Coordinates of C-alpha atoms in Angstrom, one line a residue:
Chain A
X1 CA 181.3 1.3 101.3
X2 CA 181.3 4.7 99.7
X3 CA 185.0 5.1 98.9
X4 CA 185.6 1.8 97.0
X5 CA 182.6 2.7 94.8
X6 CA 183.9 6.2 94.2
X7 CA 187.3 4.8 93.2
X8 CA 185.6 2.2 91.1
X9 CA 183.8 5.0 89.1
X10 CA 186.9 7.1 88.7
X11 CA 188.9 4.1 87.6
X12 CA 186.1 3.3 85.1
X13 CA 186.4 6.8 83.5
X14 CA 190.2 6.5 83.4
X15 CA 190.0 3.1 81.7
X16 CA 187.6 4.5 79.1
X17 CA 190.0 7.3 78.3
X18 CA 193.0 5.0 78.1
X19 CA 190.9 2.4 76.1
X20 CA 190.3 5.1 73.5
X21 CA 194.0 4.9 72.5
X22 CA 193.8 1.2 72.1
X23 CA 190.6 1.4 70.1
X24 CA 192.1 4.0 67.7
X25 CA 194.9 1.5 66.9
X26 CA 192.5 -1.2 65.6
X27 CA 192.1 -0.8 61.8
X28 CA 188.3 -1.4 61.8
X29 CA 187.7 1.0 64.7
X30 CA 190.0 3.5 63.0
X31 CA 187.8 3.3 59.9
X32 CA 184.7 4.1 62.0
X33 CA 186.5 6.9 63.9
X34 CA 187.6 8.5 60.6
X35 CA 184.1 8.1 59.0
X36 CA 183.0 11.1 61.1
X37 CA 184.6 13.3 58.5
X38 CA 182.4 11.9 55.7
X39 CA 179.3 12.2 57.9
X40 CA 180.0 15.8 58.6
X41 CA 180.7 16.6 55.0
X42 CA 177.5 14.9 53.9
X43 CA 175.5 16.7 56.5
X44 CA 177.0 20.1 55.7
X45 CA 176.6 19.7 52.0
X46 CA 173.0 18.6 52.6
X47 CA 172.3 21.7 54.7
X48 CA 174.3 24.1 52.6
X49 CA 173.7 25.8 49.3
X50 CA 176.7 24.9 47.2
X51 CA 177.3 28.5 46.7
X52 CA 176.6 29.6 50.3
X53 CA 179.2 32.3 51.2
X54 CA 181.5 32.3 54.2
X55 CA 180.7 35.4 56.3
X56 CA 182.5 38.5 55.1
X57 CA 183.4 41.4 57.4
X58 CA 184.1 45.1 57.4
X59 CA 187.5 46.8 57.5
X60 CA 186.8 47.8 61.2
X61 CA 186.4 44.1 62.1
X62 CA 189.9 43.1 60.7
X63 CA 192.6 41.7 63.0
X64 CA 195.2 44.4 63.8
X65 CA 197.8 41.7 63.5
X66 CA 197.3 38.6 61.3
X67 CA 199.2 35.7 62.6
X68 CA 201.4 33.8 60.1
X69 CA 201.5 30.1 60.7
X70 CA 203.1 27.0 59.2
X71 CA 205.9 27.8 56.8
X72 CA 206.9 31.5 57.2
X73 CA 209.6 31.3 54.5
X74 CA 210.2 28.3 52.2
X75 CA 213.9 29.2 52.4
X76 CA 214.9 27.1 49.3
X77 CA 217.4 28.5 46.8
X78 CA 214.7 28.4 44.1
X79 CA 212.3 30.4 46.2
X80 CA 215.0 32.8 47.4
X81 CA 215.8 33.5 43.7
X82 CA 212.1 34.2 43.0
X83 CA 212.0 36.7 45.9
X84 CA 215.2 38.3 44.7
X85 CA 213.6 39.1 41.2
X86 CA 210.3 40.0 42.9
X87 CA 208.6 37.0 41.3
X88 CA 209.2 38.3 37.8
X89 CA 210.1 34.8 36.7
X90 CA 207.2 33.2 38.6
X91 CA 204.8 31.0 36.5
X92 CA 201.7 29.3 37.9
X93 CA 201.5 26.0 36.1
X94 CA 198.0 24.8 35.5
X95 CA 197.8 21.2 34.2
X96 CA 196.3 17.7 34.6
X97 CA 192.8 17.1 33.1
X98 CA 192.7 20.4 31.2
X99 CA 192.6 21.0 27.4
X100 CA 195.0 24.0 27.5
X101 CA 197.8 23.7 30.1
X102 CA 198.8 27.2 31.2
X103 CA 201.9 28.9 32.7
X104 CA 200.6 32.2 34.1
X105 CA 202.8 35.1 35.2
X106 CA 201.7 37.3 38.1
X107 CA 200.7 40.0 35.6
X108 CA 198.5 37.6 33.8
X109 CA 196.9 36.5 37.0
X110 CA 196.5 40.1 38.1
X111 CA 194.8 41.0 34.8
X112 CA 192.0 38.4 35.3
X113 CA 188.7 39.5 36.9
X114 CA 189.5 39.5 40.6
X115 CA 187.5 39.3 43.8
X116 CA 188.2 41.1 47.1
X117 CA 186.9 39.7 50.3
X118 CA 187.4 40.3 54.1
X119 CA 187.1 36.9 55.6
X120 CA 188.0 35.0 58.8
X121 CA 190.8 32.5 58.8
X122 CA 190.2 29.7 61.2
X123 CA 193.2 27.7 62.3
X124 CA 192.6 24.0 63.1
X125 CA 194.3 24.8 66.5
X126 CA 191.4 27.2 67.4
X127 CA 192.6 30.7 66.8
X128 CA 191.1 33.0 64.1
X129 CA 192.2 36.1 62.3
X130 CA 190.2 38.4 59.9
X131 CA 191.9 39.8 56.8
X132 CA 191.3 41.1 53.3
X133 CA 192.3 38.9 50.3
X134 CA 192.2 39.8 46.7
X135 CA 192.9 37.8 43.5
X136 CA 191.4 35.9 40.6
X137 CA 188.8 33.3 41.3
X138 CA 190.2 29.8 41.0
X139 CA 187.2 28.9 38.8
X140 CA 188.2 31.6 36.2
X141 CA 191.7 30.1 35.9
X142 CA 190.3 26.5 35.6
X143 CA 187.9 27.6 32.9
X144 CA 190.7 29.4 31.1
X145 CA 192.7 26.1 31.1
X146 CA 189.6 24.3 29.8
X147 CA 189.2 21.9 32.8
X148 CA 187.6 18.6 31.6
X149 CA 184.5 17.4 33.3
X150 CA 186.3 14.2 34.2
X151 CA 188.2 16.2 36.9
X152 CA 186.9 15.8 40.4
X153 CA 189.7 17.3 42.5
X154 CA 192.1 20.2 42.2
X155 CA 195.6 19.6 43.6
X156 CA 197.9 22.4 44.7
X157 CA 201.7 22.1 44.7
X158 CA 203.7 24.6 46.7
X159 CA 207.2 26.0 46.9
X160 CA 207.7 25.2 50.5
X161 CA 209.1 21.8 51.5
X162 CA 208.0 19.4 54.2
X163 CA 210.4 16.5 54.8
X164 CA 212.1 17.5 51.5
X165 CA 208.9 17.3 49.4
X166 CA 206.8 20.2 48.2
X167 CA 203.7 20.9 50.3
X168 CA 200.5 19.8 48.6
X169 CA 196.8 20.2 49.3
X170 CA 193.6 19.5 47.4
X171 CA 189.9 20.4 47.3
X172 CA 187.0 19.1 45.3
X173 CA 185.5 20.9 42.3
X174 CA 182.5 22.1 44.4
X175 CA 184.9 24.2 46.5
X176 CA 187.1 25.0 43.6
X177 CA 184.3 26.8 41.7
X178 CA 183.0 28.5 44.8
X179 CA 183.0 32.3 44.2
X180 CA 185.1 32.9 47.4
X181 CA 187.8 30.4 46.4
X182 CA 190.4 32.7 45.0
X183 CA 194.2 32.7 44.2
X184 CA 195.0 35.6 46.5
X185 CA 197.8 37.9 45.2
X186 CA 197.1 40.6 47.7
X187 CA 196.4 40.7 51.5
X188 CA 195.1 43.8 53.3
X189 CA 195.6 45.8 50.1
X190 CA 199.3 45.0 49.5
X191 CA 201.1 42.2 47.7
X192 CA 201.3 39.1 49.8
X193 CA 204.3 39.0 52.1
X194 CA 206.6 35.9 52.2
X195 CA 205.2 35.0 55.6
X196 CA 201.6 34.9 54.2
X197 CA 202.4 32.9 51.1
X198 CA 203.9 35.1 48.4
X199 CA 203.3 35.3 45.5
X200 CA 200.0 33.2 45.4
X201 CA 198.0 31.7 48.1
X202 CA 194.8 29.7 47.9
X203 CA 191.8 31.0 49.9
X204 CA 189.1 28.4 50.3
X205 CA 187.0 30.2 52.8
X206 CA 184.6 27.5 54.0
X207 CA 187.5 25.3 55.3
X208 CA 190.1 25.5 58.0
X209 CA 193.5 27.2 57.6
X210 CA 195.6 24.3 56.6
X211 CA 193.7 24.0 53.3
X212 CA 194.7 27.5 52.3
X213 CA 197.9 26.5 50.6
X214 CA 200.7 29.1 50.5
X215 CA 203.4 29.6 47.8
X216 CA 201.2 27.9 45.2
X217 CA 203.3 27.0 42.1
X218 CA 201.2 24.3 40.5
X219 CA 197.5 23.5 40.0
X220 CA 196.4 20.1 38.7
X221 CA 193.0 18.9 37.9
X222 CA 192.7 15.1 38.7
X223 CA 190.1 12.4 38.7
X224 CA 191.3 10.8 41.9
X225 CA 193.6 11.6 44.8
X226 CA 194.9 8.0 45.0
X227 CA 198.2 8.8 43.2
X228 CA 198.8 12.1 45.0
X229 CA 201.2 11.7 47.9
X230 CA 200.0 8.8 50.1
X231 CA 196.5 9.1 48.7
X232 CA 194.6 11.2 51.2
X233 CA 195.0 14.5 49.3
X234 CA 197.3 16.6 51.3
X235 CA 200.5 16.7 53.4
X236 CA 198.8 16.9 56.7
X237 CA 196.1 14.4 55.7
X238 CA 198.7 11.9 54.6
X239 CA 201.1 12.3 57.5
X240 CA 199.2 13.3 60.6
X241 CA 195.6 12.2 60.0
X242 CA 194.0 15.6 59.5
X243 CA 190.6 15.6 57.9
X244 CA 190.7 16.1 54.2
X245 CA 187.3 17.9 54.4
X246 CA 188.1 20.8 56.7
X247 CA 184.7 22.5 56.8
X248 CA 184.4 21.1 60.4
Chain B
X1 CA 147.5 8.7 97.8
X2 CA 149.0 6.3 100.3
X3 CA 152.8 6.6 100.8
X4 CA 154.7 3.9 99.1
X5 CA 156.3 1.5 101.6
X6 CA 160.1 1.5 101.8
X7 CA 161.6 -1.5 100.0
X8 CA 158.9 -1.5 97.3
X9 CA 160.3 -1.8 93.8
X10 CA 159.0 0.9 91.4
X11 CA 159.7 1.7 87.7
X12 CA 161.9 4.8 88.0
X13 CA 163.3 5.4 84.5
X14 CA 161.7 4.7 81.1
X15 CA 163.6 2.6 78.6
X16 CA 164.4 5.6 76.4
X17 CA 165.8 7.5 79.3
X18 CA 168.0 4.6 80.3
X19 CA 169.4 4.0 76.8
X20 CA 170.0 7.7 76.2
X21 CA 171.7 8.1 79.6
X22 CA 174.4 5.5 78.9
X23 CA 175.0 6.5 75.2
X24 CA 175.3 10.1 76.4
X25 CA 177.5 9.2 79.3
X26 CA 180.0 7.6 76.9
X27 CA 179.7 10.4 74.4
X28 CA 180.2 13.1 77.0
X29 CA 183.3 11.4 78.5
X30 CA 184.8 11.1 75.0
X31 CA 183.9 14.7 74.2
X32 CA 185.4 16.1 77.4
X33 CA 188.6 14.0 77.0
X34 CA 189.1 14.8 73.4
X35 CA 188.1 18.5 74.0
X36 CA 190.8 18.9 76.5
X37 CA 193.3 17.4 73.9
X38 CA 192.0 20.0 71.4
X39 CA 192.3 22.8 74.0
X40 CA 196.0 21.9 74.4
X41 CA 196.5 23.0 70.7
X42 CA 195.7 26.6 71.6
X43 CA 194.8 27.0 75.3
X44 CA 193.7 30.7 75.1
X45 CA 190.1 32.0 75.0
X46 CA 189.0 35.3 73.4
X47 CA 185.8 37.3 73.0
X48 CA 184.6 38.5 69.7
X49 CA 185.0 37.6 66.0
X50 CA 188.7 36.9 66.0
X51 CA 191.5 36.0 68.4
X52 CA 195.1 34.8 68.0
X53 CA 198.3 35.1 69.9
X54 CA 198.7 38.8 69.6
X55 CA 195.1 39.5 70.7
X56 CA 193.8 39.9 74.2
X57 CA 192.9 36.5 75.7
X58 CA 190.5 36.6 78.7
X59 CA 191.7 33.2 79.8
X60 CA 194.8 31.2 79.5
X61 CA 194.1 27.5 80.3
X62 CA 196.5 25.1 81.8
X63 CA 198.0 22.3 79.7
X64 CA 195.9 19.3 80.4
X65 CA 197.9 16.2 81.3
X66 CA 197.9 13.0 79.3
X67 CA 195.9 10.9 81.7
X68 CA 192.8 13.1 81.1
X69 CA 193.0 13.7 77.3
X70 CA 192.0 11.6 74.3
X71 CA 194.4 10.4 72.9
X72 CA 196.8 10.4 75.9
X73 CA 199.7 11.7 73.8
X74 CA 199.1 15.1 72.2
X75 CA 197.6 14.6 68.8
X76 CA 195.3 17.3 67.6
X77 CA 194.1 15.3 64.5
X78 CA 193.1 12.3 66.5
X79 CA 191.5 14.4 69.3
X80 CA 189.4 16.0 66.6
X81 CA 188.5 12.7 65.1
X82 CA 187.1 11.5 68.4
X83 CA 185.5 14.8 69.2
X84 CA 183.7 15.2 65.8
X85 CA 182.5 11.6 65.6
X86 CA 181.1 11.7 69.1
X87 CA 179.7 15.1 68.6
X88 CA 177.3 13.4 66.1
X89 CA 176.4 10.7 68.7
X90 CA 175.8 13.4 71.3
X91 CA 173.8 15.8 69.2
X92 CA 171.6 13.2 67.5
X93 CA 171.3 11.3 70.7
X94 CA 170.0 14.4 72.5
X95 CA 167.6 15.2 69.6
X96 CA 166.2 11.6 69.6
X97 CA 165.9 11.7 73.4
X98 CA 164.0 15.0 73.3
X99 CA 161.6 13.8 70.6
X100 CA 160.9 10.6 72.5
X101 CA 160.5 12.4 75.8
X102 CA 158.0 14.7 74.4
X103 CA 156.0 11.8 72.9
X104 CA 156.2 9.6 76.0
X105 CA 155.5 12.6 78.2
X106 CA 158.7 12.0 80.2
X107 CA 159.4 15.8 80.3
X108 CA 155.8 16.6 81.2
X109 CA 155.6 14.0 84.0
X110 CA 159.1 14.3 85.5
X111 CA 160.4 17.7 84.8
X112 CA 157.4 20.1 84.7
X113 CA 157.8 22.7 87.4
X114 CA 155.1 22.8 90.0
X115 CA 154.2 25.6 92.3
X116 CA 156.6 24.3 95.0
X117 CA 159.5 24.1 92.6
X118 CA 159.5 27.9 92.1
X119 CA 158.9 28.7 95.7
X120 CA 162.0 30.1 97.4
X121 CA 161.1 28.8 100.9
X122 CA 160.6 25.3 99.4
X123 CA 163.8 25.5 97.5
X124 CA 165.7 26.5 100.7
X125 CA 164.1 23.5 102.5
X126 CA 165.2 21.3 99.6
X127 CA 168.8 22.6 100.0
X128 CA 168.6 21.7 103.8
X129 CA 167.2 18.3 102.9
X130 CA 170.1 17.7 100.5
X131 CA 172.6 18.7 103.2
X132 CA 171.0 16.2 105.5
X133 CA 171.1 13.6 102.7
X134 CA 167.3 13.4 102.4
X135 CA 166.6 13.2 98.6
X136 CA 163.2 11.7 98.3
X137 CA 159.7 12.8 99.1
X138 CA 158.2 9.9 101.2
X139 CA 154.8 10.5 99.6
X140 CA 156.0 10.4 96.0
X141 CA 159.5 8.8 96.1
X142 CA 159.8 8.3 92.4
X143 CA 159.5 12.1 91.7
X144 CA 162.5 14.3 91.2
X145 CA 163.0 16.9 94.0
X146 CA 163.0 20.6 93.1
X147 CA 166.8 21.0 92.9
X148 CA 167.0 17.8 90.7
X149 CA 164.4 19.2 88.3
X150 CA 166.1 22.5 88.0
X151 CA 169.5 21.0 87.4
X152 CA 168.2 18.6 84.8
X153 CA 166.2 21.3 83.1
X154 CA 169.2 23.7 83.0
X155 CA 171.5 20.9 81.7
X156 CA 169.1 19.4 79.2
X157 CA 167.6 22.6 77.8
X158 CA 170.4 25.1 78.2
X159 CA 173.9 23.6 78.7
X160 CA 173.6 20.7 76.2
X161 CA 172.0 22.7 73.4
X162 CA 174.5 25.5 74.0
X163 CA 177.3 22.9 73.6
X164 CA 175.9 21.8 70.2
X165 CA 175.2 25.3 68.9
X166 CA 178.5 26.8 69.9
X167 CA 180.2 23.7 68.5
X168 CA 178.5 24.2 65.2
X169 CA 179.6 27.9 65.2
X170 CA 183.2 26.7 65.3
X171 CA 182.8 25.0 61.9
X172 CA 183.7 27.3 58.9
X173 CA 181.3 25.2 56.8
X174 CA 178.4 25.7 59.2
X175 CA 179.1 29.4 59.4
X176 CA 178.5 29.6 55.7
X177 CA 175.4 27.4 56.0
X178 CA 174.0 29.1 59.1
X179 CA 175.5 32.6 59.4
X180 CA 173.0 33.4 62.2
X181 CA 175.0 31.2 64.5
X182 CA 177.8 33.9 64.6
X183 CA 175.2 36.7 65.3
X184 CA 173.8 34.6 68.1
X185 CA 177.1 34.2 69.9
X186 CA 178.8 37.4 68.9
X187 CA 181.5 35.9 66.7
X188 CA 183.5 32.6 66.4
X189 CA 185.9 33.3 69.3
X190 CA 183.0 34.2 71.6
X191 CA 181.3 30.9 70.6
X192 CA 184.5 29.0 71.3
X193 CA 184.7 30.6 74.8
X194 CA 181.1 29.8 75.5
X195 CA 181.8 26.2 74.3
X196 CA 184.5 25.9 76.9
X197 CA 182.3 27.6 79.6
X198 CA 179.4 25.2 78.9
X199 CA 181.8 22.2 79.0
X200 CA 183.1 23.3 82.4
X201 CA 179.5 23.6 83.7
X202 CA 178.7 20.1 82.3
X203 CA 181.9 18.8 83.9
X204 CA 180.8 20.3 87.2
X205 CA 177.3 18.8 86.8
X206 CA 178.8 15.3 86.3
X207 CA 180.9 15.6 89.5
X208 CA 177.9 16.6 91.6
X209 CA 175.6 14.1 89.8
X210 CA 178.0 11.2 90.5
X211 CA 178.5 12.3 94.1
X212 CA 174.8 12.5 94.7
X213 CA 174.2 9.1 93.1
X214 CA 176.8 7.6 95.5
X215 CA 175.3 9.4 98.5
X216 CA 171.8 8.3 97.5
X217 CA 172.9 4.7 97.3
X218 CA 175.0 3.9 94.2
X219 CA 173.7 0.3 93.9
X220 CA 170.0 1.2 93.9
X221 CA 170.5 4.2 91.7
X222 CA 172.7 2.3 89.2
X223 CA 170.2 -0.6 89.0
X224 CA 167.4 1.9 88.4
X225 CA 169.4 3.5 85.5
X226 CA 170.2 0.0 84.0
X227 CA 167.0 -2.0 84.6
X228 CA 164.6 0.8 85.5
X229 CA 163.7 -0.8 88.8
X230 CA 164.3 1.3 91.9
X231 CA 163.7 0.3 95.5
X232 CA 162.1 3.0 97.6
X233 CA 164.6 3.7 100.4
X234 CA 163.8 4.4 104.1
X235 CA 162.6 8.0 104.3

């Protein structure tokens, strides 16, 4: 009597696991499954001061080696040309819902008030690394461009390509104006390397690594993400179902 | 008190206990399955504040096969979707159960440790009774035995809350909201390691729990956990 019951229970667990794949394929169930993201964002925003800082660390706590992930070199002719002239011709385009569209050189970005922070980078895969980042606050750049109050999201366009299209990511204006959200020009005291996103990389410290767009060339203030990519706000969100809110 | 005659039907589990048990059973299976899928994304465990491929890993986990992960094919994004939705079911389910169990005195009546439960000689006798498949006190058959109390107490008040707190410490948003989480566990990678250790303990608990339910009479035990009614077995 014991063995059939045991195999029944084991089979039950196996069916449940296999059933999860079928459930996730039903559109309505998928909607519920994906609603977890909004619940977590709502709960976190309710618990958190909008300006609450991500933990910062000391020099002694930094990773000896900071892993580079994702694109390690965009490898396109345009990018290679920028590397060749040491980004002298680089311009960060700031546009969308702004009163004064900008095209900022690296020198102009470097001359803005900057913030330096030693923070932890958490990859969605599970690993972490601690490094120092320095650059102007994104909020400063958006104010300089006269961002309109109809803007709700900030979209980043990058020099690296995925499936032939420039990588893109987005955050909302709460995170965009957070003091630790910076356009990093330096890492660990030196100019960004190609592997870490030269010349400009977004740091949005309260979210996972894939939000920290590398090789940023364009910033657009928008009212909705519906017309960006496939409408979910980022390359990974659009193509492999990653959460748009990556604070979890 | 007269011993209750074998065959008598008694109310073993309160409604709140039964509801929570089954919600939690589903949540834990989904969390373990999707957690193994997430583990496959980076199956290395570290101690401290950071840890990536170049750093010293104290454990290198195996790649978990498709039949045991959610979803079956490796998909980190979907594993995370299952994990994070059911983390809410699990955490708020536990919170609700704990509040109700304090109010309906479930904890006080069933789990409060008596003198015998902390007596080593009695615990040794309880171990011998378990090995002889005697699980119930003939005088008070509805009561949990000492080992049962200890395992439920350790799981309910240590392992399950540890799962939740270490899980929260893995969230960069929660680290900003509650920075004390990192101090509590000694860094995000330590919290991640403890999350896996606690999950292993809970997995082990489930195996023993299911085995004992079967040995104690699966039909009677399952009915008790569904309807509440439990038939006092022969001593």
